[in-house]
């Protein structure tokens, strides 16, 4: 039966004549269909397609700028060929191993219209064909059954308006019994690897006659609530809050939710811990992450460690070599680092964190051969390299992603440890619990861990608030740098950053300062931002509008949100022109144009890159920025330079890129830009909080401009409540450290 979506679309029926392009991983394909003696090019995420197959495609005709008219497929139902001509075309295409055109003729001649049944059910009969051994026959049959299973899943997904790409992903997770598993429990779609929205899956479940109070629905609702909140940064939820919120969005009686929670706890699908007489519910992996982090940091914090006997003379030697004396707190930090197995160094801008890190690094390098510098993002790692004149990498590259498993796993783990004696980890506020768990698991037992970060910045995008939780307890040796150095005192960016942290309004500044505010609102503020980026700041300061100036938005929505500002800035800074290729723009979709500034918006552990004079590498990470340097409209591929790395994005990877003339403050973490503009004209109340404003301001290296409303700025400065995240790490840390300290 045709779905509602399909009825509204055009329908195309015919036989696949030629597959032009196919990506088996994503299900994206371009192919020619013979429909009523007319060849029509079809493109879309339709799953596995082969020559000779009969297809019914739903979609619409589009006029592609390079290829002309083609049928853009929204969904596709494919059936295997039934007549001998179709079977011959299908098998001759090389779709199955060991069968080429010559062997295909022999098989079809021998078995006729029963060919596919023979291959599927009685493959041993294929041995009647010269050259096909029993082993080859088994391989042919297994591959055919696998492909048929994938198509069955694609057809099931299409019935509910889900893409072929999602079907391929599900098949890789659940195998030949995917349809059976999902029919029995469609709520599996809410979990890994698809993580579909609950409302969408709920609709499928309703079509399959699942009742609103079913045990599977209640269990899925509880799991979904915890996963959704993990996406908002919480590693756990109070039991009462979880029950209340789940009952509300499921519209089910609280006692049914309570019973469902007990079942999940007994089955081990959820776990519970109590802190300060409040019970918290965890997803098992997030509780394990916090427990592992607390246990390891507790071991390091209580590990007996003697400082080098020459430490004081070494510090004096560094001071003489550099021509200045370290401040008292900087010396305390250096001594703490050299006399501890683990340490936190924190402080705001201008307080000398970089100078202190360089001193610690110099002393460690004199003691150890293997010292690693790392940060959560590529831009943060690059900045760390520039500040220290030492090679730094992302945590992912340090751990090395294993690309062979289909999941995010690291080559370096508890069974294959990193070889470093010291790991210095910068931008600690950005590190989530799962990534930090992986890093600590891969560190050698005696390895020293130095965590550096600014606790007043936004916490990690992923679950947890590690730096904030550590600083809330006195479990880990910590030094907080508070004195602003004389040179930094001249900067209004630095002064205002500290004023914001202290709950004071920033000074307005003027054109002669490195920070100033301009009152504006709505569309006028949007026009002001575009004018500042394109004309006023480049003219006054010599900034390159694309490479030097970054607009950082508190929100995505509204006239001064990142979506609208990106569209307007793209028009102003990189307008369309004859001979300038671009991709997209159909039905209001994003446009990617030659010369655009773009951002990687999700981790891609598979994409390869080239680097001049170096070996090819793998991986692009959420928040990486680059410039589009080439577009191939024929293959719909885009070449992007990210610093010295060249990536080529195929058609099915373009959803990983977005224009980045304006990005959210959250996406800017770990980065610095010569000039930053933060529009604070129309900020939703839920985003009006202090450390979001502080993070935006501290991304600016030479100039920061706030455009918008003083009233909004004042609201953000005063509001510290929005930063709260549910986490048990501080309690687990206290438990891990106290017994060990008492034993000593």
XYZ file of C-alpha atoms in Angstrom:
744
model
C 0.000 0.000 0.000
C 1.312 3.434 -0.916
C 2.093 5.727 2.001
C 0.617 9.232 2.268
C 3.995 10.717 1.349
C 4.255 8.568 -1.761
C 0.739 9.504 -2.966
C 1.782 13.169 -3.015
C 4.857 12.414 -5.124
C 5.292 11.441 -8.766
C 5.553 7.738 -9.530
C 8.048 6.212 -11.953
C 8.071 2.535 -12.939
C 10.553 0.721 -15.126
C 13.611 -1.506 -15.410
C 17.110 -0.461 -14.326
C 19.245 -0.282 -17.462
C 22.512 1.095 -16.090
C 23.861 1.914 -12.598
C 25.959 5.082 -13.003
C 27.073 5.475 -9.376
C 26.372 3.657 -6.122
C 27.581 4.037 -2.530
C 26.914 0.765 -0.708
C 27.475 2.365 2.719
C 24.869 5.108 2.389
C 22.468 3.636 -0.166
C 22.900 6.648 -2.504
C 22.707 5.731 -6.193
C 22.424 7.284 -9.653
C 20.972 4.994 -12.340
C 19.075 4.932 -15.640
C 15.546 3.514 -15.712
C 13.794 2.472 -18.903
C 10.194 3.604 -18.400
C 7.840 3.290 -21.369
C 10.808 3.115 -23.782
C 12.290 6.307 -22.348
C 15.584 6.386 -20.409
C 15.332 8.537 -17.276
C 18.178 9.281 -14.864
C 17.181 8.653 -11.224
C 19.205 9.799 -8.174
C 18.682 9.420 -4.437
C 19.179 7.314 -1.310
C 17.378 4.233 -2.591
C 19.585 1.355 -1.405
C 21.106 -1.421 -3.481
C 20.145 -1.209 -7.149
C 21.274 -3.538 -9.925
C 20.797 -3.830 -13.659
C 17.665 -5.706 -14.662
C 15.696 -4.932 -11.504
C 12.146 -3.645 -11.819
C 11.710 -0.479 -9.724
C 8.837 1.721 -8.591
C 10.298 5.084 -7.598
C 8.496 7.950 -5.850
C 9.864 11.475 -6.153
C 9.869 14.447 -8.508
C 11.609 15.683 -11.644
C 14.278 18.347 -11.130
C 16.431 20.313 -13.533
C 20.007 19.754 -12.365
C 22.432 22.587 -13.345
C 24.974 20.069 -14.713
C 23.019 16.952 -15.657
C 19.793 18.476 -16.912
C 16.523 16.734 -16.099
C 16.602 13.859 -13.615
C 14.182 12.154 -11.251
C 15.029 12.911 -7.604
C 13.970 9.777 -5.673
C 12.437 10.018 -2.203
C 11.834 6.253 -1.942
C 12.157 3.199 -4.110
C 10.557 -0.234 -4.194
C 12.639 -2.745 -6.130
C 11.722 -6.242 -7.237
C 13.993 -8.866 -8.683
C 13.641 -9.699 -12.397
C 11.284 -12.537 -13.271
C 11.728 -13.166 -17.011
C 14.862 -14.641 -18.561
C 15.886 -11.382 -20.281
C 15.779 -9.508 -16.976
C 17.567 -12.331 -15.159
C 20.347 -12.340 -17.739
C 20.802 -8.586 -17.481
C 20.778 -8.777 -13.683
C 23.345 -11.570 -13.350
C 25.563 -10.251 -16.179
C 26.045 -6.971 -14.290
C 28.485 -8.630 -11.862
C 26.122 -8.214 -8.931
C 27.064 -11.655 -7.557
C 30.599 -13.016 -7.068
C 32.001 -15.488 -9.617
C 29.201 -14.752 -12.120
C 30.141 -12.763 -15.215
C 28.264 -12.395 -18.527
C 29.374 -15.794 -19.852
C 28.485 -17.707 -16.670
C 25.217 -15.786 -16.400
C 24.148 -17.030 -19.851
C 24.869 -20.633 -18.847
C 22.957 -20.327 -15.545
C 19.870 -18.700 -17.095
C 19.891 -21.193 -19.969
C 20.041 -24.089 -17.486
C 17.487 -22.899 -14.938
C 15.362 -20.299 -16.724
C 12.874 -18.427 -14.554
C 13.777 -20.626 -11.565
C 17.329 -19.204 -11.519
C 16.972 -17.039 -8.418
C 15.154 -19.755 -6.466
C 18.010 -22.145 -7.297
C 20.611 -19.596 -6.120
C 18.708 -18.955 -2.880
C 17.349 -22.377 -1.915
C 19.399 -25.098 -3.675
C 22.755 -23.512 -4.581
C 24.405 -26.924 -4.918
C 22.652 -27.222 -8.315
C 24.875 -24.375 -9.552
C 27.734 -26.889 -9.562
C 26.207 -28.271 -12.788
C 27.648 -25.167 -14.438
C 31.285 -25.577 -15.449
C 33.629 -23.556 -13.197
C 31.302 -23.282 -10.197
C 32.597 -25.333 -7.268
C 30.554 -26.136 -4.139
C 32.515 -23.458 -2.268
C 31.764 -20.841 -4.941
C 28.104 -21.860 -5.032
C 27.844 -21.301 -1.255
C 29.442 -17.854 -1.521
C 27.124 -16.878 -4.400
C 24.044 -17.992 -2.447
C 25.096 -16.256 0.796
C 25.738 -12.973 -0.997
C 22.396 -13.171 -2.819
C 20.509 -13.824 0.424
C 22.345 -10.932 2.103
C 21.453 -8.547 -0.716
C 17.851 -9.736 -0.765
C 17.691 -9.182 3.002
C 18.936 -5.598 2.616
C 16.274 -4.899 -0.006
C 13.592 -6.374 2.232
C 14.690 -3.967 4.976
C 14.735 -1.037 2.539
C 11.178 -1.866 1.450
C 10.036 -2.074 5.112
C 11.676 1.272 5.893
C 10.172 2.916 2.796
C 6.708 1.834 3.969
C 7.141 4.168 6.965
C 8.861 7.004 5.125
C 12.378 6.095 6.297
C 15.381 6.397 4.007
C 17.329 3.605 2.352
C 20.438 4.909 4.101
C 18.741 4.277 7.453
C 17.749 0.795 6.257
C 21.325 -0.080 5.323
C 22.513 1.145 8.724
C 19.864 -0.951 10.496
C 20.730 -4.043 8.466
C 24.396 -3.701 9.451
C 23.307 -3.594 13.101
C 20.643 -6.332 13.150
C 21.515 -8.543 10.166
C 19.148 -10.852 8.234
C 16.461 -10.700 10.959
C 16.157 -6.899 10.894
C 12.536 -6.756 9.724
C 11.470 -9.432 12.208
C 13.242 -7.662 15.085
C 11.785 -4.248 14.238
C 8.282 -5.632 13.714
C 8.421 -7.189 17.188
C 9.946 -4.051 18.734
C 10.003 -0.923 16.532
C 11.327 1.077 19.490
C 14.761 -0.379 18.727
C 14.899 2.435 16.160
C 15.177 4.974 19.011
C 18.505 3.480 20.113
C 21.834 2.924 18.440
C 22.703 3.152 15.655
C 19.785 5.179 14.193
C 18.580 7.143 17.235
C 15.355 8.224 15.536
C 13.036 10.648 17.307
C 10.612 8.956 19.661
C 7.538 10.558 18.081
C 8.522 9.209 14.668
C 9.030 5.682 16.005
C 5.834 5.949 18.053
C 3.931 6.479 14.804
C 5.416 3.290 13.337
C 4.545 1.396 16.515
C 0.958 2.652 16.358
C 0.693 1.432 12.752
C 1.889 -1.953 14.019
C -0.929 -1.940 16.614
C 1.221 -1.343 19.710
C -0.830 0.025 22.612
C 0.172 3.276 24.319
C 0.779 1.531 27.649
C 2.708 -1.421 26.257
C 5.717 -2.609 28.206
C 8.026 -2.045 25.222
C 6.780 1.529 24.742
C 7.258 2.438 28.406
C 10.764 0.933 28.449
C 11.668 2.745 25.237
C 10.303 6.014 26.657
C 12.498 5.757 29.748
C 15.598 4.931 27.702
C 14.808 7.702 25.249
C 14.373 10.251 28.050
C 17.822 9.416 29.430
C 19.466 9.446 25.988
C 17.782 12.752 25.147
C 19.036 14.285 28.389
C 22.519 12.878 27.756
C 22.385 14.897 24.524
C 21.712 17.936 26.720
C 24.759 17.162 28.866
C 23.265 15.169 31.761
C 24.885 11.845 32.652
C 21.946 10.869 34.885
C 18.569 12.089 36.122
C 16.948 12.065 39.573
C 14.522 9.143 39.716
C 11.537 11.373 40.452
C 12.327 13.724 37.562
C 12.791 10.821 35.131
C 9.459 9.263 36.132
C 7.596 12.566 35.958
C 8.973 13.674 32.583
C 8.547 10.218 30.980
C 4.949 9.864 32.195
C 4.210 13.322 30.826
C 5.538 12.819 27.306
C 4.221 9.235 27.020
C 0.846 10.255 28.526
C 0.885 7.111 30.632
C -0.013 6.655 34.298
C 3.001 7.144 36.666
C 2.580 3.672 38.199
C 3.091 2.103 34.746
C 6.311 4.102 34.336
C 7.452 3.023 37.813
C 6.882 -0.645 36.910
C 8.752 -0.200 33.623
C 11.699 1.423 35.398
C 11.949 -1.468 37.869
C 12.013 -3.945 34.982
C 14.851 -2.060 33.274
C 16.822 -1.840 36.525
C 16.410 -5.551 37.201
C 17.458 -6.385 33.627
C 20.557 -4.178 33.947
C 19.479 -1.904 31.088
C 19.515 1.002 33.542
C 21.498 1.511 36.730
C 20.972 3.486 39.901
C 23.146 5.352 42.407
C 22.203 7.536 45.369
C 23.972 10.775 46.266
C 22.960 12.943 49.223
C 19.807 10.867 49.769
C 18.620 11.370 46.179
C 18.405 8.403 43.800
C 19.758 8.966 40.287
C 19.126 6.786 37.233
C 21.914 6.190 34.704
C 22.379 4.583 31.345
C 24.945 1.842 32.114
C 27.685 3.197 29.846
C 27.528 6.678 31.383
C 27.681 5.370 34.957
C 30.643 3.182 33.983
C 32.329 6.224 32.428
C 31.942 8.326 35.588
C 32.986 5.429 37.849
C 36.071 4.700 35.735
C 37.085 8.378 35.664
C 36.638 8.742 39.434
C 38.563 5.546 40.180
C 41.502 6.453 37.936
C 41.737 10.076 39.080
C 41.447 8.873 42.677
C 44.377 6.489 42.165
C 46.490 9.228 40.581
C 45.580 11.825 43.223
C 46.651 9.555 46.087
C 49.719 8.069 44.358
C 52.853 8.911 46.431
C 54.978 11.258 44.304
C 58.180 13.116 45.150
C 59.106 16.322 43.288
C 62.520 16.474 41.582
C 65.199 17.549 44.057
C 66.351 20.250 41.641
C 62.854 21.684 41.108
C 63.483 25.118 42.648
C 66.763 25.608 40.794
C 65.108 24.415 37.578
C 62.371 27.032 37.982
C 64.972 29.749 38.563
C 66.881 28.609 35.483
C 63.709 28.932 33.401
C 63.108 32.438 34.749
C 66.658 33.505 33.873
C 66.413 31.999 30.386
C 63.121 33.787 29.684
C 63.990 37.076 31.343
C 61.038 37.288 33.740
C 59.932 35.845 37.073
C 56.861 33.674 37.424
C 54.025 34.980 39.581
C 53.444 33.193 42.920
C 50.415 31.245 41.644
C 52.298 30.236 38.499
C 55.139 28.865 40.641
C 52.606 27.015 42.765
C 51.156 25.459 39.622
C 54.593 24.395 38.371
C 55.475 22.837 41.739
C 52.103 21.070 41.923
C 52.489 19.630 38.417
C 55.956 18.266 39.163
C 54.967 16.771 42.513
C 51.635 15.177 41.523
C 50.417 12.427 39.218
C 47.335 14.431 38.299
C 46.558 18.139 38.387
C 44.079 20.763 37.198
C 45.278 24.179 36.029
C 42.456 26.648 35.527
C 42.030 30.383 35.058
C 40.503 32.992 32.782
C 42.088 34.950 29.917
C 45.207 36.967 30.698
C 46.073 35.016 33.856
C 49.138 33.290 32.406
C 47.900 29.741 31.738
C 49.948 29.422 28.535
C 53.164 30.638 30.188
C 52.601 28.196 33.039
C 51.918 25.290 30.664
C 55.101 26.069 28.739
C 57.112 25.989 31.972
C 55.562 22.677 33.045
C 56.182 21.280 29.571
C 59.856 22.333 29.612
C 60.487 20.707 32.988
C 58.676 17.491 32.045
C 60.605 17.210 28.776
C 63.857 17.362 30.753
C 62.660 14.379 32.815
C 60.768 12.251 30.271
C 61.166 11.277 26.629
C 57.481 10.971 25.862
C 55.201 13.934 26.605
C 51.897 14.288 24.716
C 49.915 17.474 24.130
C 46.278 17.098 23.112
C 42.930 18.896 22.935
C 39.348 17.871 22.112
C 39.133 19.550 18.666
C 41.409 20.113 15.691
C 41.335 23.896 16.041
C 42.079 23.682 19.772
C 44.989 21.332 19.066
C 46.348 23.672 16.397
C 46.116 26.632 18.770
C 47.898 24.621 21.486
C 50.688 23.810 19.015
C 51.088 27.503 18.152
C 51.176 28.567 21.824
C 53.691 25.929 22.918
C 55.749 25.420 19.724
C 55.200 21.694 20.238
C 53.156 19.224 18.232
C 49.665 18.736 19.622
C 46.923 16.435 18.382
C 43.248 15.845 18.996
C 42.371 13.219 21.597
C 40.857 11.131 18.799
C 44.095 11.168 16.812
C 46.123 10.420 19.929
C 43.984 7.355 20.637
C 43.698 6.463 16.913
C 40.232 5.519 15.731
C 39.758 1.918 14.603
C 37.939 2.209 11.252
C 37.397 -1.513 10.683
C 34.604 -2.157 13.193
C 31.867 0.149 11.875
C 31.695 1.703 15.365
C 33.749 4.346 17.148
C 36.513 2.370 18.802
C 40.068 3.298 19.568
C 43.232 1.402 18.702
C 44.791 2.556 21.972
C 42.832 1.213 24.949
C 43.402 -0.712 28.189
C 44.904 -3.572 26.162
C 47.079 -1.390 23.926
C 48.311 1.495 26.058
C 49.732 4.798 24.903
C 53.489 5.037 25.373
C 53.490 8.482 27.002
C 54.795 9.358 30.463
C 52.884 12.668 30.603
C 49.669 13.803 28.901
C 48.819 17.508 28.960
C 45.172 17.986 28.016
C 44.033 21.500 27.080
C 40.462 22.882 26.822
C 39.339 20.423 29.486
C 35.915 22.066 29.758
C 35.070 20.625 26.328
C 35.862 16.979 27.161
C 32.863 14.698 27.736
C 32.839 11.644 30.012
C 33.031 8.998 27.287
C 36.075 10.539 25.614
C 37.876 11.140 28.915
C 37.121 7.579 30.008
C 38.741 6.326 26.794
C 41.825 8.516 27.276
C 42.355 7.436 30.891
C 41.843 3.774 29.958
C 44.614 4.051 27.344
C 47.070 5.897 29.635
C 49.854 3.906 31.293
C 49.447 3.321 35.015
C 52.264 5.724 35.977
C 51.333 8.385 33.360
C 50.901 11.922 34.710
C 47.724 13.744 33.622
C 47.694 17.554 33.516
C 44.258 19.033 32.804
C 44.140 22.647 31.636
C 40.961 24.621 31.107
C 38.696 27.522 31.905
C 35.857 26.393 34.165
C 33.798 29.475 33.289
C 33.416 28.407 29.659
C 30.554 26.295 28.366
C 30.755 22.624 29.350
C 31.187 19.851 26.790
C 28.652 19.284 24.028
C 28.547 15.618 25.085
C 27.392 14.353 28.491
C 29.144 15.404 31.675
C 30.859 18.434 33.145
C 34.200 16.958 34.150
C 36.157 20.134 34.842
C 33.285 21.721 36.746
C 32.707 18.563 38.824
C 36.406 18.232 39.706
C 36.557 21.848 40.839
C 33.481 21.413 43.053
C 35.382 19.010 45.305
C 38.881 19.181 46.768
C 39.794 15.753 45.497
C 42.327 16.609 42.779
C 45.364 18.942 43.165
C 44.204 22.200 41.585
C 45.674 25.647 40.990
C 43.414 28.483 39.847
C 45.253 31.451 38.314
C 43.427 34.665 39.204
C 45.831 37.590 38.679
C 45.539 39.381 35.334
C 48.980 40.259 34.002
C 49.811 43.873 33.266
C 49.930 43.421 29.482
C 46.544 41.661 29.497
C 45.063 44.433 31.662
C 45.248 46.730 28.634
C 42.790 44.499 26.793
C 39.127 45.314 27.240
C 38.341 41.779 25.986
C 40.196 40.376 29.016
C 38.768 42.949 31.434
C 35.203 42.370 30.260
C 35.561 38.595 30.310
C 36.429 38.821 33.995
C 33.626 41.314 34.623
C 31.128 38.887 33.053
C 32.367 36.046 35.280
C 31.971 38.291 38.320
C 28.380 39.111 37.349
C 29.130 42.675 36.212
C 28.092 44.347 32.961
C 30.947 44.616 30.437
C 32.247 48.107 29.665
C 30.876 49.402 26.369
C 34.230 50.358 24.874
C 34.868 52.449 21.794
C 36.408 52.148 18.341
C 39.914 52.546 19.802
C 39.416 49.551 22.149
C 39.567 45.849 21.307
C 35.982 45.472 22.584
C 32.869 47.536 21.952
C 29.083 47.197 21.985
C 26.538 48.559 19.512
C 22.830 48.736 20.370
C 20.588 47.177 17.729
C 17.633 44.808 17.341
C 15.914 42.437 14.893
C 16.540 42.885 11.179
C 18.491 46.091 11.868
C 20.936 44.016 13.921
C 21.146 41.477 11.107
C 22.031 44.252 8.629
C 24.536 45.704 11.122
C 26.344 42.373 11.487
C 26.570 41.963 7.703
C 27.911 45.514 7.361
C 30.505 44.984 10.104
C 31.729 41.751 8.525
C 31.771 42.866 4.901
C 32.806 46.518 5.135
C 33.409 48.276 8.447
C 35.828 45.925 10.204
C 37.889 45.079 7.081
C 38.166 48.796 6.270
C 39.031 49.893 9.831
C 41.297 47.018 10.893
C 42.349 45.241 7.707
C 40.631 41.961 8.637
C 39.830 39.440 5.920
C 36.022 39.104 6.166
C 36.072 35.334 5.578
C 39.286 34.114 7.193
C 39.655 36.568 10.114
C 36.110 37.502 11.188
C 33.779 34.987 12.831
C 30.166 35.635 13.801
C 29.229 33.639 16.917
C 25.510 33.337 17.596
C 23.944 32.290 20.898
C 21.088 30.691 18.916
C 20.352 29.122 15.516
C 16.935 30.751 15.057
C 15.664 34.261 14.384
C 17.047 37.120 12.273
C 20.346 37.084 14.198
C 20.552 33.304 14.535
C 23.256 31.353 12.738
C 20.897 30.015 10.016
C 19.615 33.399 8.811
C 22.940 35.178 9.215
C 24.725 32.453 7.257
C 22.337 32.918 4.333
C 22.699 36.718 4.388
C 26.498 36.681 4.805
C 26.866 34.138 2.003
C 24.929 36.512 -0.282
C 27.156 39.433 0.713
C 30.588 37.789 0.932
C 30.342 35.087 -1.731
C 27.454 35.825 -4.111
C 26.655 33.618 -7.115
C 28.486 34.498 -10.310
C 28.903 33.093 -13.818
C 31.541 30.361 -13.764
C 31.363 29.970 -9.972
C 30.000 26.452 -9.350
C 27.634 25.618 -6.509
C 25.586 22.686 -5.247
C 22.187 22.754 -3.555
C 19.510 25.381 -3.292
C 16.651 23.107 -4.379
C 13.506 23.612 -2.276
C 15.320 25.967 0.088
C 18.148 23.534 0.864
C 21.568 24.841 1.836
C 23.869 26.117 -0.900
C 27.549 25.160 -1.007
C 29.453 27.498 -3.325
C 33.064 27.721 -4.456
C 34.883 29.959 -1.947
C 32.426 29.373 0.913
C 33.605 29.067 4.499
C 32.208 25.771 5.804
C 32.151 23.748 9.008
C 32.189 19.994 9.628
C 29.117 19.414 11.802
C 29.631 15.783 12.885
C 32.547 13.480 13.548
C 33.458 11.476 10.439
C 36.056 8.843 11.261
C 36.197 7.447 7.716
C 36.761 10.435 5.429
C 40.337 10.678 4.138
C 42.452 13.779 3.611
C 45.674 14.677 1.845
C 48.404 16.884 3.228
C 51.262 18.320 1.160
C 54.501 16.453 1.814
C 52.867 14.004 4.242
C 51.000 10.721 4.232
C 47.237 10.702 3.736
C 45.218 10.756 6.938
C 41.705 9.919 8.058
C 39.009 11.798 9.967
C 37.222 15.156 10.148
C 35.685 16.338 13.384
C 32.700 18.321 14.579
C 33.627 22.033 14.527
C 36.483 21.868 11.978
C 36.441 24.915 9.653
C 37.560 25.132 6.035
C 37.156 26.805 2.648
C 35.602 25.198 -0.440
C 38.344 25.208 -3.094
C 36.689 23.104 -5.824
C 33.271 21.744 -6.818
C 32.685 18.927 -9.298
C 29.056 19.292 -10.309
C 29.103 16.119 -12.391
C 29.886 13.905 -9.378
C 28.381 16.397 -6.879
C 31.634 16.345 -4.920
C 33.180 19.217 -2.963
C 36.847 19.818 -2.119
C 37.528 21.584 1.182
C 40.821 22.847 2.617
C 40.883 22.713 6.416
C 44.181 24.331 7.365
C 46.719 22.136 5.514
C 44.337 19.175 5.023
C 42.480 18.636 1.743
C 39.203 16.690 1.897
C 37.001 15.573 -0.978
C 33.351 15.157 0.080
C 31.248 12.860 -2.102
C 27.562 13.561 -2.781
C 26.359 11.469 0.160
C 28.760 13.216 2.586
C 27.589 16.767 1.906
C 25.147 16.644 4.837
C 28.265 16.839 7.054
C 29.063 20.374 5.834
C 27.340 23.677 6.560
C 28.199 27.271 5.629
C 30.110 28.771 8.551
C 30.143 32.539 8.162
C 28.077 32.422 11.349
C 28.194 29.518 13.825
C 26.780 28.962 17.282
C 28.895 29.790 20.323
C 28.724 26.098 21.285
C 30.386 25.140 17.984
C 33.201 27.668 18.564
C 34.549 26.074 21.742
C 38.287 25.508 21.650
C 38.780 28.010 18.814
C 40.132 31.543 18.682
C 39.557 34.077 15.924
C 41.218 37.444 15.225
C 37.809 39.170 15.292
C 34.508 37.988 16.759
C 31.016 39.461 16.455
C 28.412 38.202 18.940
C 24.816 39.263 18.087
C 22.782 39.368 21.290
C 19.635 41.018 19.946
C 17.077 38.193 20.009
C 18.370 35.491 22.330
C 15.769 32.971 23.588
C 15.354 33.037 27.370
C 16.680 29.468 27.726
C 19.987 30.604 26.173
C 20.378 33.788 28.206
C 23.080 32.637 30.595
C 26.482 33.832 31.699
C 28.979 31.291 30.458
C 27.513 31.279 26.951
C 28.238 35.024 26.695
C 31.634 34.549 28.364
C 32.607 31.772 25.958
C 31.680 33.901 22.938
C 33.662 36.915 24.173
C 36.777 34.876 25.018
C 36.957 33.403 21.481
C 38.201 36.822 20.274
C 41.939 37.374 20.019
C 42.192 40.968 18.703
C 38.646 42.363 18.556
C 35.222 41.545 20.006
C 32.012 43.344 19.017
C 28.679 42.771 20.765
C 25.671 43.866 18.723
C 22.230 43.897 20.257
C 20.477 44.791 23.472
C 22.092 45.900 26.739
C 19.077 44.425 28.504
C 19.784 40.984 26.970
C 23.457 41.244 27.918
C 22.484 42.127 31.474
C 20.117 39.122 31.627
C 22.886 36.820 30.418
C 25.434 38.223 32.868
C 23.095 37.746 35.831
C 21.915 34.238 34.954
C 24.152 31.436 36.231
C 21.392 28.858 36.739
C 21.269 27.441 33.210
C 24.666 25.752 33.542
C 23.517 22.998 35.905
C 24.026 19.433 34.726
C 23.041 16.269 36.510
C 26.181 14.260 37.219
C 27.484 12.097 40.043
C 31.171 12.509 39.266
C 31.958 14.786 42.202
C 30.434 12.297 44.675
C 32.213 9.376 43.033
C 35.476 11.326 43.180
C 35.035 12.004 46.889
C 34.391 8.296 47.488
C 37.441 7.331 45.408
C 39.854 9.730 47.088
C 38.767 9.683 50.746
C 39.371 5.973 51.541
C 42.780 6.073 49.863
C 43.745 9.233 51.725
C 42.664 7.696 55.030
C 44.682 4.551 54.296
C 47.798 6.663 53.833
